[in-house]
């Protein structure tokens, strides 16, 4: 159970059984695993995958943003090169989003990640009951 959530995430499969598919559409999770019944509403990756994918894609393509303007290309060719570069960035980001989301989700499920729960130790700005000036 819960073996290698990263590998299962890269295959877009359930963290628990490794068989059931995670997504019902491009980035929408199913309600539960069709094979083992794992509830897919127990975790939420929020914008984590978009952050990591955007960061990775920008790192990979950043050198081209410095090199391309320095090339002595005629304007139509320069425009074409930028269109190709931006298309490649968008395509790579869209390609990477589902596996990144699946891996992050599987890690959350595997590690039972949830929002922090804590109790307040008192009201801010009010002294404790035994405080005397
Ligand atoms: Zn499953």
CSV table of N, CA and C and ligand atoms in Angstrom, one decimal:
chain,number,residue,atom,x,y,z
A,1,UNK,N,0.8,-1.2,0.0
A,1,UNK,CA,0.0,0.0,0.0
A,1,UNK,C,0.9,1.2,0.0
A,2,UNK,N,0.6,2.2,-0.8
A,2,UNK,CA,1.3,3.5,-0.9
A,2,UNK,C,2.7,3.3,-1.3
A,3,UNK,N,3.0,2.4,-2.2
A,3,UNK,CA,4.4,2.2,-2.6
A,3,UNK,C,4.8,3.2,-3.7
A,4,UNK,N,5.8,3.9,-3.5
A,4,UNK,CA,6.4,4.8,-4.5
A,4,UNK,C,5.3,5.7,-5.2
A,5,UNK,N,4.9,6.7,-4.4
A,5,UNK,CA,3.8,7.6,-4.9
A,5,UNK,C,4.3,8.4,-6.1
A,6,UNK,N,5.6,8.7,-6.2
A,6,UNK,CA,6.2,9.5,-7.3
A,6,UNK,C,6.0,8.7,-8.6
A,7,UNK,N,6.4,7.4,-8.6
A,7,UNK,CA,6.3,6.6,-9.8
A,7,UNK,C,4.9,6.5,-10.3
A,8,UNK,N,4.0,6.2,-9.3
A,8,UNK,CA,2.6,6.1,-9.6
A,8,UNK,C,2.0,7.4,-10.1
A,9,UNK,N,2.5,8.5,-9.5
A,9,UNK,CA,2.0,9.8,-10.0
A,9,UNK,C,2.5,10.1,-11.4
A,10,UNK,N,3.7,9.7,-11.8
A,10,UNK,CA,4.2,9.9,-13.1
A,10,UNK,C,3.4,9.1,-14.1
A,11,UNK,N,2.8,8.0,-13.7
A,11,UNK,CA,1.9,7.2,-14.5
A,11,UNK,C,0.5,7.7,-14.5
A,12,UNK,N,0.2,8.7,-13.7
A,12,UNK,CA,-1.1,9.3,-13.5
A,12,UNK,C,-2.0,8.3,-12.8
A,13,UNK,N,-1.5,7.5,-11.9
A,13,UNK,CA,-2.3,6.4,-11.3
A,13,UNK,C,-2.4,6.7,-9.8
A,14,UNK,N,-3.4,6.0,-9.2
A,14,UNK,CA,-3.7,6.1,-7.8
A,14,UNK,C,-2.5,5.8,-6.9
A,15,UNK,N,-2.4,6.6,-5.8
A,15,UNK,CA,-1.3,6.4,-4.9
A,15,UNK,C,-1.4,5.2,-4.1
A,16,UNK,N,-2.6,4.7,-3.9
A,16,UNK,CA,-2.9,3.6,-3.0
A,16,UNK,C,-2.7,2.3,-3.7
A,17,UNK,N,-3.3,2.1,-4.9
A,17,UNK,CA,-3.2,0.8,-5.6
A,17,UNK,C,-2.3,0.8,-6.8
A,18,UNK,N,-2.1,2.0,-7.4
A,18,UNK,CA,-1.2,2.1,-8.5
A,18,UNK,C,-1.9,1.6,-9.8
A,19,UNK,N,-3.2,1.3,-9.8
A,19,UNK,CA,-3.9,0.8,-10.9
A,19,UNK,C,-4.9,1.8,-11.5
A,20,UNK,N,-5.7,2.4,-10.6
A,20,UNK,CA,-6.8,3.3,-11.0
A,20,UNK,C,-6.3,4.6,-11.5
A,21,UNK,N,-7.0,5.1,-12.5
A,21,UNK,CA,-6.6,6.4,-13.1
A,21,UNK,C,-7.0,7.5,-12.1
A,22,UNK,N,-6.2,8.6,-12.0
A,22,UNK,CA,-6.5,9.7,-11.2
A,22,UNK,C,-7.4,10.7,-11.8
A,23,UNK,N,-7.2,11.0,-13.1
A,23,UNK,CA,-7.9,12.1,-13.8
A,23,UNK,C,-9.1,11.6,-14.6
A,24,UNK,N,-10.2,12.5,-14.5
A,24,UNK,CA,-11.3,12.2,-15.4
A,24,UNK,C,-11.3,13.1,-16.6
A,25,UNK,N,-10.5,14.2,-16.5
A,25,UNK,CA,-10.3,15.1,-17.6
A,25,UNK,C,-8.8,15.6,-17.4
A,26,UNK,N,-8.5,16.6,-18.2
A,26,UNK,CA,-7.1,17.1,-18.2
A,26,UNK,C,-6.5,17.3,-16.9
A,27,UNK,N,-7.1,18.1,-16.0
A,27,UNK,CA,-6.6,18.3,-14.7
A,27,UNK,C,-7.6,18.1,-13.6
A,28,UNK,N,-8.7,17.5,-13.9
A,28,UNK,CA,-9.7,17.2,-12.9
A,28,UNK,C,-9.6,15.8,-12.4
A,29,UNK,N,-9.5,15.6,-11.1
A,29,UNK,CA,-9.5,14.3,-10.5
A,29,UNK,C,-10.8,13.7,-10.5
A,30,UNK,N,-10.8,12.3,-10.5
A,30,UNK,CA,-12.0,11.6,-10.3
A,30,UNK,C,-12.4,11.7,-8.8
A,31,UNK,N,-13.6,11.4,-8.5
A,31,UNK,CA,-14.1,11.4,-7.1
A,31,UNK,C,-13.4,10.4,-6.2
A,32,UNK,N,-13.2,9.2,-6.8
A,32,UNK,CA,-12.5,8.1,-6.1
A,32,UNK,C,-11.9,7.2,-7.1
A,33,UNK,N,-11.0,6.3,-6.5
A,33,UNK,CA,-10.3,5.3,-7.4
A,33,UNK,C,-11.3,4.3,-7.8
A,34,UNK,N,-11.4,3.9,-9.1
A,34,UNK,CA,-12.3,2.9,-9.6
A,34,UNK,C,-11.8,1.5,-9.1
A,35,UNK,N,-10.6,1.3,-8.8
A,35,UNK,CA,-10.1,0.0,-8.4
A,35,UNK,C,-10.1,-0.2,-6.9
A,36,UNK,N,-9.6,0.7,-6.1
A,36,UNK,CA,-9.5,0.5,-4.7
A,36,UNK,C,-10.4,1.3,-3.8
A,37,UNK,N,-11.1,2.3,-4.5
A,37,UNK,CA,-12.0,3.1,-3.7
A,37,UNK,C,-11.4,4.3,-3.0
A,38,UNK,N,-10.1,4.5,-3.1
A,38,UNK,CA,-9.4,5.7,-2.4
A,38,UNK,C,-10.2,7.0,-2.8
A,39,UNK,N,-10.5,7.7,-1.7
A,39,UNK,CA,-11.2,9.0,-1.9
A,39,UNK,C,-10.2,10.0,-2.4
A,40,UNK,N,-10.5,10.6,-3.5
A,40,UNK,CA,-9.6,11.6,-4.1
A,40,UNK,C,-9.8,13.0,-3.7
A,41,UNK,N,-10.8,13.2,-2.7
A,41,UNK,CA,-11.0,14.5,-2.2
A,41,UNK,C,-10.3,14.8,-0.9
A,42,UNK,N,-9.4,13.8,-0.5
A,42,UNK,CA,-8.7,14.0,0.8
A,42,UNK,C,-7.6,14.9,0.7
A,43,UNK,N,-7.1,15.3,-0.5
A,43,UNK,CA,-6.0,16.2,-0.6
A,43,UNK,C,-6.3,17.2,-1.8
A,44,UNK,N,-5.6,18.3,-1.7
A,44,UNK,CA,-5.7,19.3,-2.7
A,44,UNK,C,-4.3,19.9,-3.0
A,45,UNK,N,-3.9,19.8,-4.3
A,45,UNK,CA,-2.6,20.4,-4.6
A,45,UNK,C,-2.6,21.9,-4.8
A,46,UNK,N,-3.8,22.5,-4.9
A,46,UNK,CA,-4.0,23.9,-5.2
A,46,UNK,C,-3.1,24.3,-6.4
A,47,UNK,N,-2.3,25.4,-6.2
A,47,UNK,CA,-1.5,25.9,-7.3
A,47,UNK,C,-0.1,25.4,-7.3
A,48,UNK,N,0.2,24.4,-6.4
A,48,UNK,CA,1.6,23.8,-6.3
A,48,UNK,C,2.1,23.3,-7.6
A,49,UNK,N,1.4,22.5,-8.4
A,49,UNK,CA,1.9,22.0,-9.7
A,49,UNK,C,2.2,23.2,-10.6
A,50,UNK,N,1.3,24.2,-10.7
A,50,UNK,CA,1.6,25.3,-11.6
A,50,UNK,C,2.8,26.0,-11.2
A,51,UNK,N,3.1,26.2,-9.9
A,51,UNK,CA,4.3,26.9,-9.5
A,51,UNK,C,5.5,26.1,-9.9
A,52,UNK,N,5.6,24.8,-9.7
A,52,UNK,CA,6.8,24.0,-10.0
A,52,UNK,C,7.0,23.9,-11.5
A,53,UNK,N,5.9,23.7,-12.2
A,53,UNK,CA,6.0,23.6,-13.7
A,53,UNK,C,6.5,24.9,-14.3
A,54,UNK,N,5.9,26.0,-13.8
A,54,UNK,CA,6.3,27.3,-14.3
A,54,UNK,C,7.7,27.6,-14.0
A,55,UNK,N,8.1,27.3,-12.8
A,55,UNK,CA,9.5,27.5,-12.4
A,55,UNK,C,10.5,26.7,-13.3
A,56,UNK,N,10.2,25.4,-13.5
A,56,UNK,CA,11.0,24.6,-14.2
A,56,UNK,C,11.1,25.0,-15.7
A,57,UNK,N,10.0,25.3,-16.3
A,57,UNK,CA,9.9,25.8,-17.7
A,57,UNK,C,10.7,27.1,-17.9
A,58,UNK,N,10.5,28.0,-16.9
A,58,UNK,CA,11.3,29.3,-17.1
A,58,UNK,C,12.8,29.1,-16.9
A,59,UNK,N,13.2,28.2,-16.1
A,59,UNK,CA,14.6,27.9,-15.9
A,59,UNK,C,15.2,27.3,-17.2
A,60,UNK,N,14.4,26.4,-17.8
A,60,UNK,CA,14.9,25.7,-19.0
A,60,UNK,C,15.0,26.7,-20.2
A,61,UNK,N,14.0,27.6,-20.3
A,61,UNK,CA,14.0,28.5,-21.4
A,61,UNK,C,14.6,29.8,-21.2
A,62,UNK,N,15.0,30.2,-20.0
A,62,UNK,CA,15.6,31.5,-19.7
A,62,UNK,C,16.8,31.8,-20.6
A,63,UNK,N,17.7,30.9,-20.9
A,63,UNK,CA,18.8,31.3,-21.8
A,63,UNK,C,18.4,31.8,-23.1
A,64,UNK,N,17.3,31.2,-23.7
A,64,UNK,CA,16.9,31.6,-25.0
A,64,UNK,C,16.4,33.1,-25.0
A,65,UNK,N,15.9,33.5,-23.8
A,65,UNK,CA,15.5,34.9,-23.8
A,65,UNK,C,16.6,35.9,-23.8
A,66,UNK,N,17.8,35.5,-23.5
A,66,UNK,CA,19.0,36.3,-23.7
A,66,UNK,C,19.7,36.1,-25.0
A,67,UNK,N,19.7,34.9,-25.5
A,67,UNK,CA,20.4,34.6,-26.8
A,67,UNK,C,19.6,35.1,-28.0
A,68,UNK,N,18.3,34.8,-28.0
A,68,UNK,CA,17.5,35.1,-29.2
A,68,UNK,C,17.5,36.6,-29.6
A,69,UNK,N,17.4,37.5,-28.7
A,69,UNK,CA,17.5,39.0,-29.1
A,69,UNK,C,18.8,39.4,-29.7
A,70,UNK,N,19.9,38.6,-29.3
A,70,UNK,CA,21.2,39.0,-29.8
A,70,UNK,C,21.5,38.5,-31.2
A,71,UNK,N,20.7,37.6,-31.7
A,71,UNK,CA,20.9,37.0,-33.0
A,71,UNK,C,20.6,38.0,-34.1
A,72,UNK,N,21.4,38.1,-35.1
A,72,UNK,CA,21.2,39.0,-36.2
A,72,UNK,C,20.2,38.4,-37.2
A,73,UNK,N,18.9,38.4,-36.8
A,73,UNK,CA,17.9,37.8,-37.7
A,73,UNK,C,17.0,38.9,-38.2
A,74,UNK,N,16.5,38.7,-39.5
A,74,UNK,CA,15.5,39.7,-40.0
A,74,UNK,C,14.3,39.6,-39.2
A,75,UNK,N,13.5,40.7,-39.2
A,75,UNK,CA,12.3,40.8,-38.3
A,75,UNK,C,11.3,39.6,-38.4
A,76,UNK,N,10.9,39.2,-39.7
A,76,UNK,CA,10.0,38.1,-39.8
A,76,UNK,C,10.5,36.8,-39.1
A,77,UNK,N,11.8,36.6,-39.3
A,77,UNK,CA,12.4,35.4,-38.8
A,77,UNK,C,12.5,35.5,-37.2
A,78,UNK,N,12.8,36.7,-36.7
A,78,UNK,CA,12.8,36.9,-35.3
A,78,UNK,C,11.4,36.6,-34.7
A,79,UNK,N,10.4,37.2,-35.3
A,79,UNK,CA,9.1,36.9,-34.8
A,79,UNK,C,8.7,35.5,-34.9
A,80,UNK,N,9.1,34.8,-35.9
A,80,UNK,CA,8.8,33.4,-36.0
A,80,UNK,C,9.6,32.6,-34.9
A,81,UNK,N,10.8,33.0,-34.6
A,81,UNK,CA,11.6,32.3,-33.6
A,81,UNK,C,10.9,32.5,-32.2
A,82,UNK,N,10.4,33.7,-32.0
A,82,UNK,CA,9.7,33.9,-30.7
A,82,UNK,C,8.4,33.1,-30.6
A,83,UNK,N,7.7,33.1,-31.7
A,83,UNK,CA,6.5,32.3,-31.7
A,83,UNK,C,6.8,30.8,-31.4
A,84,UNK,N,7.8,30.3,-32.0
A,84,UNK,CA,8.2,28.9,-31.8
A,84,UNK,C,8.6,28.7,-30.3
A,85,UNK,N,9.4,29.6,-29.8
A,85,UNK,CA,9.9,29.5,-28.5
A,85,UNK,C,8.8,29.5,-27.5
A,86,UNK,N,7.9,30.5,-27.6
A,86,UNK,CA,6.7,30.6,-26.7
A,86,UNK,C,5.8,29.4,-26.8
A,87,UNK,N,5.6,28.9,-28.0
A,87,UNK,CA,4.8,27.7,-28.2
A,87,UNK,C,5.4,26.5,-27.5
A,88,UNK,N,6.7,26.4,-27.6
A,88,UNK,CA,7.4,25.3,-27.0
A,88,UNK,C,7.3,25.4,-25.4
A,89,UNK,N,7.4,26.6,-24.9
A,89,UNK,CA,7.2,26.8,-23.5
A,89,UNK,C,5.8,26.4,-23.0
A,90,UNK,N,4.8,26.9,-23.7
A,90,UNK,CA,3.4,26.6,-23.4
A,90,UNK,C,3.1,25.1,-23.5
A,91,UNK,N,3.6,24.5,-24.6
A,91,UNK,CA,3.4,23.1,-24.8
A,91,UNK,C,4.1,22.2,-23.7
A,92,UNK,N,5.3,22.6,-23.4
A,92,UNK,CA,6.0,21.8,-22.3
A,92,UNK,C,5.3,22.0,-21.0
A,93,UNK,N,4.8,23.2,-20.7
A,93,UNK,CA,4.1,23.4,-19.4
A,93,UNK,C,2.8,22.6,-19.4
A,94,UNK,N,2.1,22.6,-20.5
A,94,UNK,CA,0.8,21.9,-20.5
A,94,UNK,C,1.1,20.4,-20.4
A,95,UNK,N,2.2,19.9,-21.0
A,95,UNK,CA,2.5,18.5,-20.9
A,95,UNK,C,2.9,18.1,-19.5
A,96,UNK,N,3.6,19.0,-18.8
A,96,UNK,CA,4.1,18.6,-17.5
A,96,UNK,C,3.1,18.8,-16.4
A,97,UNK,N,2.1,19.6,-16.6
A,97,UNK,CA,1.1,19.8,-15.5
A,97,UNK,C,0.4,18.6,-14.9
A,98,UNK,N,-0.1,17.7,-15.7
A,98,UNK,CA,-0.8,16.5,-15.1
A,98,UNK,C,0.2,15.6,-14.3
A,99,UNK,N,1.3,15.2,-14.8
A,99,UNK,CA,2.2,14.4,-14.0
A,99,UNK,C,2.7,15.1,-12.7
A,100,UNK,N,2.9,16.4,-12.8
A,100,UNK,CA,3.3,17.1,-11.5
A,100,UNK,C,2.2,17.1,-10.6
A,101,UNK,N,1.0,17.4,-11.0
A,101,UNK,CA,-0.2,17.4,-10.2
A,101,UNK,C,-0.4,16.0,-9.5
A,102,UNK,N,-0.3,15.0,-10.3
A,102,UNK,CA,-0.5,13.7,-9.8
A,102,UNK,C,0.6,13.3,-8.8
A,103,UNK,N,1.8,13.6,-9.0
A,103,UNK,CA,2.9,13.3,-8.1
A,103,UNK,C,2.6,14.1,-6.8
A,104,UNK,N,2.3,15.4,-6.8
A,104,UNK,CA,2.1,16.1,-5.6
A,104,UNK,C,0.9,15.6,-4.9
A,105,UNK,N,-0.2,15.2,-5.6
A,105,UNK,CA,-1.3,14.7,-5.0
A,105,UNK,C,-1.0,13.3,-4.3
A,106,UNK,N,-0.3,12.5,-5.0
A,106,UNK,CA,0.0,11.2,-4.4
A,106,UNK,C,0.9,11.3,-3.2
A,107,UNK,N,1.8,12.3,-3.2
A,107,UNK,CA,2.6,12.5,-2.0
A,107,UNK,C,1.8,13.0,-0.8
A,108,UNK,N,0.8,13.9,-1.1
A,108,UNK,CA,-0.1,14.3,-0.1
A,108,UNK,C,-0.9,13.2,0.5
A,109,UNK,N,-1.4,12.3,-0.4
A,109,UNK,CA,-2.2,11.2,0.1
A,109,UNK,C,-1.3,10.3,0.9
A,110,UNK,N,-0.1,10.0,0.4
A,110,UNK,CA,0.8,9.1,1.0
A,110,UNK,C,1.2,9.5,2.4
A,111,UNK,N,1.4,10.8,2.5
A,111,UNK,CA,1.9,11.4,3.8
A,111,UNK,C,0.8,12.0,4.6
A,112,UNK,N,-0.4,11.8,4.2
A,112,UNK,CA,-1.6,12.3,4.9
A,112,UNK,C,-1.5,13.8,5.2
A,113,UNK,N,-1.1,14.5,4.2
A,113,UNK,CA,-0.9,16.0,4.4
A,113,UNK,C,-2.3,16.6,4.6
A,114,UNK,N,-2.4,17.5,5.5
A,114,UNK,CA,-3.6,18.3,5.7
A,114,UNK,C,-3.3,19.6,6.3
A,115,UNK,N,-4.3,20.5,6.4
A,115,UNK,CA,-4.1,21.8,6.9
A,115,UNK,C,-3.7,21.7,8.4
A,116,UNK,N,-2.8,22.6,8.8
A,116,UNK,CA,-2.4,22.6,10.2
A,116,UNK,C,-3.6,22.9,11.1
A,117,UNK,N,-3.6,22.1,12.2
A,117,UNK,CA,-4.6,22.3,13.2
A,117,UNK,C,-3.9,22.6,14.5
A,118,UNK,N,-4.3,23.7,15.2
A,118,UNK,CA,-3.7,24.0,16.5
A,118,UNK,C,-4.7,24.8,17.3
A,119,UNK,N,-4.5,24.8,18.5
A,119,UNK,CA,-5.4,25.5,19.4
A,119,UNK,C,-4.7,26.7,19.9
A,120,UNK,N,-5.5,27.8,20.1
A,120,UNK,CA,-4.9,29.0,20.5
A,120,UNK,C,-4.6,28.9,22.0
A,121,UNK,N,-3.5,29.5,22.4
A,121,UNK,CA,-3.1,29.5,23.8
A,121,UNK,C,-3.7,30.7,24.6
A,122,UNK,N,-4.4,31.5,23.9
A,122,UNK,CA,-4.9,32.7,24.6
A,122,UNK,C,-5.3,33.7,23.6
A,123,UNK,N,-6.0,34.7,24.0
A,123,UNK,CA,-6.3,35.8,23.1
A,123,UNK,C,-5.1,36.8,23.0
A,124,UNK,N,-4.8,37.2,21.8
A,124,UNK,CA,-3.7,38.1,21.5
A,124,UNK,C,-4.0,39.4,22.2
A,125,UNK,N,-3.1,39.9,23.0
A,125,UNK,CA,-3.2,41.2,23.6
A,125,UNK,C,-3.9,41.2,25.0
A,126,UNK,N,-4.4,40.0,25.4
A,126,UNK,CA,-5.0,40.0,26.7
A,126,UNK,C,-4.1,39.2,27.7
A,127,UNK,N,-3.9,39.7,28.9
A,127,UNK,CA,-3.0,39.1,29.8
A,127,UNK,C,-3.6,37.8,30.3
A,128,UNK,N,-2.8,36.9,30.8
A,128,UNK,CA,-3.4,35.6,31.4
A,128,UNK,C,-4.1,36.0,32.7
A,129,UNK,N,-5.0,35.1,33.2
A,129,UNK,CA,-5.8,35.3,34.3
A,129,UNK,C,-5.1,35.7,35.6
A,130,UNK,N,-3.9,35.1,35.7
A,130,UNK,CA,-3.1,35.3,37.0
A,130,UNK,C,-2.2,36.5,36.9
A,131,UNK,N,-2.3,37.3,35.8
A,131,UNK,CA,-1.3,38.4,35.7
A,131,UNK,C,-1.8,39.6,36.5
A,132,UNK,N,-0.8,40.1,37.3
A,132,UNK,CA,-1.1,41.3,38.1
A,132,UNK,C,-0.1,42.4,37.8
A,133,UNK,N,-0.6,43.6,37.5
A,133,UNK,CA,0.4,44.7,37.2
A,133,UNK,C,1.1,45.2,38.4
B,1,LIG,ZN1,-6.6,3.0,-6.2
